[in-house]
Coordinates of C-alpha atoms and ligand atoms in Angstrom, one line a residue:
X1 CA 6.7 -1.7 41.3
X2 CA 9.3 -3.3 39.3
X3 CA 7.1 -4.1 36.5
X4 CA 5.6 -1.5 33.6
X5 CA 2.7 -3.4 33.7
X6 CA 2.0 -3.2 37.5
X7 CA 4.0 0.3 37.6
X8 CA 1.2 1.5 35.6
X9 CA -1.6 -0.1 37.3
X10 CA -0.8 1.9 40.1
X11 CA -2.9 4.6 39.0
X12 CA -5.3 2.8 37.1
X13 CA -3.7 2.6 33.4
X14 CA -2.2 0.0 31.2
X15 CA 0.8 -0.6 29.9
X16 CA 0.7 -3.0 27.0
X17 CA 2.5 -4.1 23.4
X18 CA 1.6 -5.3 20.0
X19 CA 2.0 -8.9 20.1
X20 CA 3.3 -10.9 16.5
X21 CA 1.4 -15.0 16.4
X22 CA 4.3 -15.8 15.1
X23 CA 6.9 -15.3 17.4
X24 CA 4.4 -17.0 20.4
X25 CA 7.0 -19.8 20.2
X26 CA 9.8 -17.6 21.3
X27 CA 10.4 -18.2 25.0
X28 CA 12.5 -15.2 25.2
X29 CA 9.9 -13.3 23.6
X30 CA 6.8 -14.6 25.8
X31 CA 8.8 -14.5 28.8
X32 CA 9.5 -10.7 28.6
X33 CA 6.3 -9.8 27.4
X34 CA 4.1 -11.9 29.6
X35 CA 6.2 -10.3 32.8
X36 CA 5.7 -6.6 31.5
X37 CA 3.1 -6.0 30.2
X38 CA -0.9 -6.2 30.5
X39 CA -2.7 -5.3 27.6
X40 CA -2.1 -7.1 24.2
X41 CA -2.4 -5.6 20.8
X42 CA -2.2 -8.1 17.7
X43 CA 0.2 -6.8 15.4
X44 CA -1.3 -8.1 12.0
X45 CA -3.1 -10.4 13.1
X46 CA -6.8 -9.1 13.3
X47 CA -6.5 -6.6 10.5
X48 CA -8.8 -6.9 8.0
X49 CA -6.3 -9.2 5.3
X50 CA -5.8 -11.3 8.0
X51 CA -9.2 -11.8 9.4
X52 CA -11.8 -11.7 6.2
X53 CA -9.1 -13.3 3.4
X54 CA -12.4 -14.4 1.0
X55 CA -15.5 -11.9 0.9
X56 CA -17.6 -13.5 3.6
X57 CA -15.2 -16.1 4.9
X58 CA -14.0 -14.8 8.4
X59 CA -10.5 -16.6 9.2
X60 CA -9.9 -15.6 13.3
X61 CA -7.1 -18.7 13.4
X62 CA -4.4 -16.1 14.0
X63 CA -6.2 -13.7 16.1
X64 CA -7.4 -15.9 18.2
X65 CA -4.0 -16.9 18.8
X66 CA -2.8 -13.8 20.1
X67 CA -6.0 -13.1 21.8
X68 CA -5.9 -16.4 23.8
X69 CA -2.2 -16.1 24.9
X70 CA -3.2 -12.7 26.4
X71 CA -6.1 -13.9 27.9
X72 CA -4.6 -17.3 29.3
X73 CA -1.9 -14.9 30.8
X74 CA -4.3 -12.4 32.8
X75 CA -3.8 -9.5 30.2
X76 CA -6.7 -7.5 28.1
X77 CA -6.8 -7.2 24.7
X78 CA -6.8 -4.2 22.6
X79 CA -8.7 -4.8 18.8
X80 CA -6.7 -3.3 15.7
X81 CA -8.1 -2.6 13.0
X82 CA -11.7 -2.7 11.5
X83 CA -11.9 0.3 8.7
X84 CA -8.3 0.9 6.9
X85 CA -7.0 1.8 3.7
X86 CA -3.7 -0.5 4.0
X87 CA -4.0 -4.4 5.0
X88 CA -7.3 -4.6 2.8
X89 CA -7.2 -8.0 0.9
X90 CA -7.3 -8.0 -2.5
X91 CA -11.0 -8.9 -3.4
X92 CA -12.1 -5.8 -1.2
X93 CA -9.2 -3.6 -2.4
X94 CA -11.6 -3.8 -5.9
X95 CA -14.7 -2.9 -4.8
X96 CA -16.3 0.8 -4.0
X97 CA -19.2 3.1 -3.5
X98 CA -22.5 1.1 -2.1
X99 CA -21.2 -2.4 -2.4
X100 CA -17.6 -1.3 -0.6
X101 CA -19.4 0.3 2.0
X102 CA -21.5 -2.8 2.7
X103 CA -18.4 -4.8 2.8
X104 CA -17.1 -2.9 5.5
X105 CA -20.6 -2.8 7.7
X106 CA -20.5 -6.2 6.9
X107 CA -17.0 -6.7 8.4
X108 CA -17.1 -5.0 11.4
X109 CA -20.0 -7.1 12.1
X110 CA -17.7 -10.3 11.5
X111 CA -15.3 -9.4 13.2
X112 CA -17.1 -7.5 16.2
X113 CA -19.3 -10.5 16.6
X114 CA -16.4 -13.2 16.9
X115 CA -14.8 -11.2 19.9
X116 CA -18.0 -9.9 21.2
X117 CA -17.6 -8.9 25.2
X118 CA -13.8 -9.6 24.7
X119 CA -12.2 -6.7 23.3
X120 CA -11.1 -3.4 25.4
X121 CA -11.2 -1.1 22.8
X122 CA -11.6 -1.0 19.0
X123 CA -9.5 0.9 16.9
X124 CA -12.8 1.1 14.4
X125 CA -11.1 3.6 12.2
X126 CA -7.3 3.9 11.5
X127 CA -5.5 6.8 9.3
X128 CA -8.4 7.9 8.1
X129 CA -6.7 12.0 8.0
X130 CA -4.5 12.7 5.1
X131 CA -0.2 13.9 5.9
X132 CA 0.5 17.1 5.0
X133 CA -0.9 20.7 5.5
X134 CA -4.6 20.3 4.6
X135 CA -6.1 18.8 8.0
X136 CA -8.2 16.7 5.6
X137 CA -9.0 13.0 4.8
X138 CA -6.9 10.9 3.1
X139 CA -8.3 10.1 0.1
X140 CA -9.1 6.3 -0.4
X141 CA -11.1 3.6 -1.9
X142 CA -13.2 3.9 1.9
X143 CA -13.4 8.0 1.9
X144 CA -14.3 7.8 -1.7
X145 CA -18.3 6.0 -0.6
X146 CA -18.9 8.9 0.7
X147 CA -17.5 11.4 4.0
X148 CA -19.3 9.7 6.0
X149 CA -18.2 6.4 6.0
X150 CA -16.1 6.6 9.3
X151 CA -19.7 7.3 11.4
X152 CA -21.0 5.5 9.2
X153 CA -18.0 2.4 10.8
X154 CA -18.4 3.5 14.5
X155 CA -22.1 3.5 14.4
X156 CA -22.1 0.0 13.3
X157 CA -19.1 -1.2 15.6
X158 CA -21.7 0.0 18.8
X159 CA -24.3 -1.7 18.2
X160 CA -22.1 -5.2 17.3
X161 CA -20.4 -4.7 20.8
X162 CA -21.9 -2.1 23.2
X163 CA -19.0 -3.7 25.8
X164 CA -16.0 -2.1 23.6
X165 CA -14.2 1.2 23.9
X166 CA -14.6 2.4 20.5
X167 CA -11.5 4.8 19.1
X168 CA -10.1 6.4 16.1
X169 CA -6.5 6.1 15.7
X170 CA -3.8 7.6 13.4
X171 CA -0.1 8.7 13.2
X172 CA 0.8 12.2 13.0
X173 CA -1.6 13.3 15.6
X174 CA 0.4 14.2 18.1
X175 CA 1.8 17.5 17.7
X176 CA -0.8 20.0 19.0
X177 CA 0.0 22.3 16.3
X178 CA 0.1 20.0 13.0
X179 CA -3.4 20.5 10.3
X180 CA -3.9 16.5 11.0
X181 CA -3.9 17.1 14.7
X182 CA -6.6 19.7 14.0
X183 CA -8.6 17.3 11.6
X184 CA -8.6 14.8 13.9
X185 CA -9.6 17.0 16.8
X186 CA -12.7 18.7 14.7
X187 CA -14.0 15.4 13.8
X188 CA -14.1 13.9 17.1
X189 CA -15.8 17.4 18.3
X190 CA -18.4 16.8 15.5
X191 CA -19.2 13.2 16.4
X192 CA -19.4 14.2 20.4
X193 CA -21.6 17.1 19.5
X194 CA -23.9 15.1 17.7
X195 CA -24.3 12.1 19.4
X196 CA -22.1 9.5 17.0
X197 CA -20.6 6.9 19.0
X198 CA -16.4 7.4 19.8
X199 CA -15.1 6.2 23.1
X200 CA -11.0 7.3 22.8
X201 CA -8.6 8.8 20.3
X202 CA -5.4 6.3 20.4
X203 CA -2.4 8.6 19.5
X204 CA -0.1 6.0 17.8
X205 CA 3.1 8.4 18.7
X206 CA 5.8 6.5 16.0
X207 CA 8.3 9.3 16.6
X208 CA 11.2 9.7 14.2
X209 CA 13.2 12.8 12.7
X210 CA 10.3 13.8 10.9
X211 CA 7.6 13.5 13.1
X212 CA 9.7 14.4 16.8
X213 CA 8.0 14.5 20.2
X214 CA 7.2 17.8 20.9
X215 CA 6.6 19.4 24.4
X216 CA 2.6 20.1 23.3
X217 CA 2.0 16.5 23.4
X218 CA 0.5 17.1 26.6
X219 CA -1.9 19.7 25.3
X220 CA -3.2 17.3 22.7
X221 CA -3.0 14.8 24.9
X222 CA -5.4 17.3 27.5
X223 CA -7.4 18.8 24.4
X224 CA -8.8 15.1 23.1
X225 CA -9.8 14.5 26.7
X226 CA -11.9 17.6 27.2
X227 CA -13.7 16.9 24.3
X228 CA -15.1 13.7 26.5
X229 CA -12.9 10.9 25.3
X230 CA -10.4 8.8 27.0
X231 CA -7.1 8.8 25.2
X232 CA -4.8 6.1 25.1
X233 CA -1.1 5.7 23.5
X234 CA -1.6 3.0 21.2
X235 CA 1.7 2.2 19.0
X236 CA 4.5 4.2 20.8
X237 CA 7.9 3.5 19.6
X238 CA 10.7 6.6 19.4
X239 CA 13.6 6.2 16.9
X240 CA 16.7 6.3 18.8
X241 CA 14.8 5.2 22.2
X242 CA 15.5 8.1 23.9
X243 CA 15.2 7.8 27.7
X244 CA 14.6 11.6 28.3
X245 CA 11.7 11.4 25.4
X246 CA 10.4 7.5 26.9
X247 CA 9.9 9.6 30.2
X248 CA 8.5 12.8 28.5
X249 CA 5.4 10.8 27.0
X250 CA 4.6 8.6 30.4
X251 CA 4.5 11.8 32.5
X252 CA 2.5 13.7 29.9
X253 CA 0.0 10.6 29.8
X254 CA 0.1 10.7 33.2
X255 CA -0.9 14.1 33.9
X256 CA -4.3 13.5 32.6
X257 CA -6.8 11.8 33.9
X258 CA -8.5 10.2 30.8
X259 CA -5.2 9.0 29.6
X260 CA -5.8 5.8 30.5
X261 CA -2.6 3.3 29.0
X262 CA 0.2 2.6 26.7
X263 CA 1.3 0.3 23.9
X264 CA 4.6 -0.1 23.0
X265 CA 5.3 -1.2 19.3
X266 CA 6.8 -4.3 20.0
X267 CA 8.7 -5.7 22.5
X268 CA 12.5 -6.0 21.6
X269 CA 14.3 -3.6 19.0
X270 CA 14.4 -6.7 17.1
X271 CA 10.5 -7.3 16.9
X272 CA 10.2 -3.5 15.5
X273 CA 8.6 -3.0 12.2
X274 CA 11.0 -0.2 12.2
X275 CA 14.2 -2.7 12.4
X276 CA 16.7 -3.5 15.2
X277 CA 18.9 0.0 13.6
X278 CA 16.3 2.2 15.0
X279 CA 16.6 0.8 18.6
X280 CA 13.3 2.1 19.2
X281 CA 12.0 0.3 21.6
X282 CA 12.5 -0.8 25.9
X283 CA 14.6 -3.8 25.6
X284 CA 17.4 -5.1 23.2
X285 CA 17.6 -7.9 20.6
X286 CA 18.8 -10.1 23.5
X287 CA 16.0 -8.7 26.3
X288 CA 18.2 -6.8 28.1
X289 CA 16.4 -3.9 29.7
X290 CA 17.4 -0.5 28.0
X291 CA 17.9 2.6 29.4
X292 CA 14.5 4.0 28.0
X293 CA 12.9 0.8 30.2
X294 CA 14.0 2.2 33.3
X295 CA 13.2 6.1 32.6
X296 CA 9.4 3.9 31.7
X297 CA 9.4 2.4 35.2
X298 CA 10.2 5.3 37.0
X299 CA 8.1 8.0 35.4
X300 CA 5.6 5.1 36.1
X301 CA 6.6 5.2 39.3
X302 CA 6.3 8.6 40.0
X303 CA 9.9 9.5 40.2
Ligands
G3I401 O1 2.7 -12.3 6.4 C1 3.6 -12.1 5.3 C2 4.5 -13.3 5.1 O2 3.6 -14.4 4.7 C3 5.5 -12.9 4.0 O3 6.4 -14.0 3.8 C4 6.3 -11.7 4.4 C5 7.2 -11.2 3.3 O4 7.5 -9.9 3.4 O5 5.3 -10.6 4.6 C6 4.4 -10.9 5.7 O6 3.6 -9.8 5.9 C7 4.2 -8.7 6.5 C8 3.5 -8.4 7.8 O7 3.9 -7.2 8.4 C9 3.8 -9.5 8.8 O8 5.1 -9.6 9.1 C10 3.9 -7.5 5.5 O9 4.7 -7.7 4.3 C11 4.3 -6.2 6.2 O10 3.9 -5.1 5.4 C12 3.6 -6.1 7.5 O11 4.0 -4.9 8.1 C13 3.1 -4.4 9.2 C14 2.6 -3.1 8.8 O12 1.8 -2.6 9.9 C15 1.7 -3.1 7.5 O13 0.9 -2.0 7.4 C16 3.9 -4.4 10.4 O14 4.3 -5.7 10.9 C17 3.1 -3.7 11.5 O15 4.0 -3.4 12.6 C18 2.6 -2.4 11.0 O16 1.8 -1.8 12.0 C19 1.2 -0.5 11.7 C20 -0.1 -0.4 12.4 O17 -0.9 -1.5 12.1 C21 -0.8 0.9 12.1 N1 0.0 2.0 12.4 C22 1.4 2.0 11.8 C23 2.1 0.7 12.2 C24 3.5 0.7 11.6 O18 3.5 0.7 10.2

């Protein structure tokens, strides 16, 4: 296939990219992105600033533009995010314990609601595990109503939409051997042990100096699926754009079964939130294909 969205189709996966509203007017943007890819994550666009601006008022204006530009152009639609401690508008920035918490059941059901039967999958939770050593939460105005707040978000994200794939998903989880790995891991054990609703882990994979790809990505990669969970790369972008590393992370996706897609952060280096500099991404600031694209397509391929 000469595609990385039909490449990957071939057995059974996705290969998508966030997608910014505002560059939907860029022909050399849309043109690239509608060819490659299949699945559509907004990049800001239906975070929680962006889609509850006023306590109660639900704005979907920009969400809805992504989400009907994927739609109109055959391609799914992955939801990002519900429960987080960045992108929070002010007004909900302010508030915590009983009345926070009800702010966020109450915006999952907003949100959940608008694109009922829509969405793919949910990222219900993001970066709710701390950096570091301690393989603990993060603290934050969300972990500080009480430890139980993130079943506390998926429970009420199932019952709003019993059609989406439900999924935590953080950074930093990718390294077999890292204490947030770990955290991550034990929680999702917990919930599947007793009964709380999580559908998929998304492993963002931003891979940099600090945080390398490391040859156990496959064993975390393996280790979430046994636990009974599909797995999906949600926001993979590799400073430097290795080809060698591009190709590393398809086949390790590939070798497991409940692995089931992959986002790309962006579709040129210069739509990166990381910067044109870090050339992390498949295809130039003038859509040329780089040569991480083609170690994509043929690891996709199965050469
Ligand atoms: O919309 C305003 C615009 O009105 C204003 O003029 C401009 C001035 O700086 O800022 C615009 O907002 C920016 C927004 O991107 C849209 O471009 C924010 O400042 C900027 O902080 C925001 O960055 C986003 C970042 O999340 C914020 O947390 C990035 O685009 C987005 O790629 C990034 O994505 C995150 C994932 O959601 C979660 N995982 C990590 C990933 C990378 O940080």
């Amino acid at each position: 296939e000469s595609t990385l969205g039909a490449a990957a189709a071939q057995s059974g996966r996705y290969f998508g990219t966030a997608i910014a509203s505002g560059k939907l007017g860029d022909s050399a943007y849309t043109t690239i992105a509608n060819r490659e890819f299949n699945m559509v994550t907004a990049e800001n666009e239906m975070k929680i600033d962006a889609t509850e601006p006023n306590r109660g008022q639900f704005n979907f204006s920009a969400g809805d533009r992504v989400y009907n530009w994927a739609v109109q152009n055959g391609k799914r639609v992955r939801g990002h995010t519900l429960a987080w401690h960045n992108q929070q508008p002010g007004w909900m920035q302010q508030l915590s314990g009983s009345t926070l918490r009800q702010a966020m059941i109450n915006h999952i059901n907003g949100v959940m609601n608008h694109y009922k039967g829509k969405i793919y999958a949910w990222d219900v939770v993001n970066e709710a595990y701390a950096d570091g050593n301690s393989g603990g939460r993060r603290d934050s105005n969300l972990q500080r109503t009480g430890n139980d707040w993130i079943e506390v978000a998926f429970r009420t994200a199932r019952a709003a939409d019993p059609a989406a794939k439900l999924c935590y998903n953080d950074y930093n989880i990718d390294n077999w051997s890292w204490a947030k790995t770990q955290g991550v891991y034990n929680m999702v054990r917990d919930f599947k042990s007793r009964g709380v609703p999580i559908d998929c882990v998304g492993l963002q994979s931003h891979f940099n100096g600090n945080s390398p790809y490391n040859s156990n990505y496959r064993t975390t990669i393996q280790s979430f699926a046994a636990l009974g969970v599909d797995v999906q790369i949600t926001e993979l972008d590799i400073q430097g754009g290795s080809a060698t590393t591009y190709a590393n992370v398809v086949n390790d996706c590939l070798a497991v079964p409940r692995c089931t897609g992959i986002t790309v952060w962006g579709v040129r280096d210069t739509d990166s939130w990381l910067g044109s500099g870090a050339s992390a991404l498949l295809f130039d600031g003038n859509g040329n294909k780089k040569a991480a694209y083609t170690a994509v397509l043929n690891a996709l391929n199965g050469g």
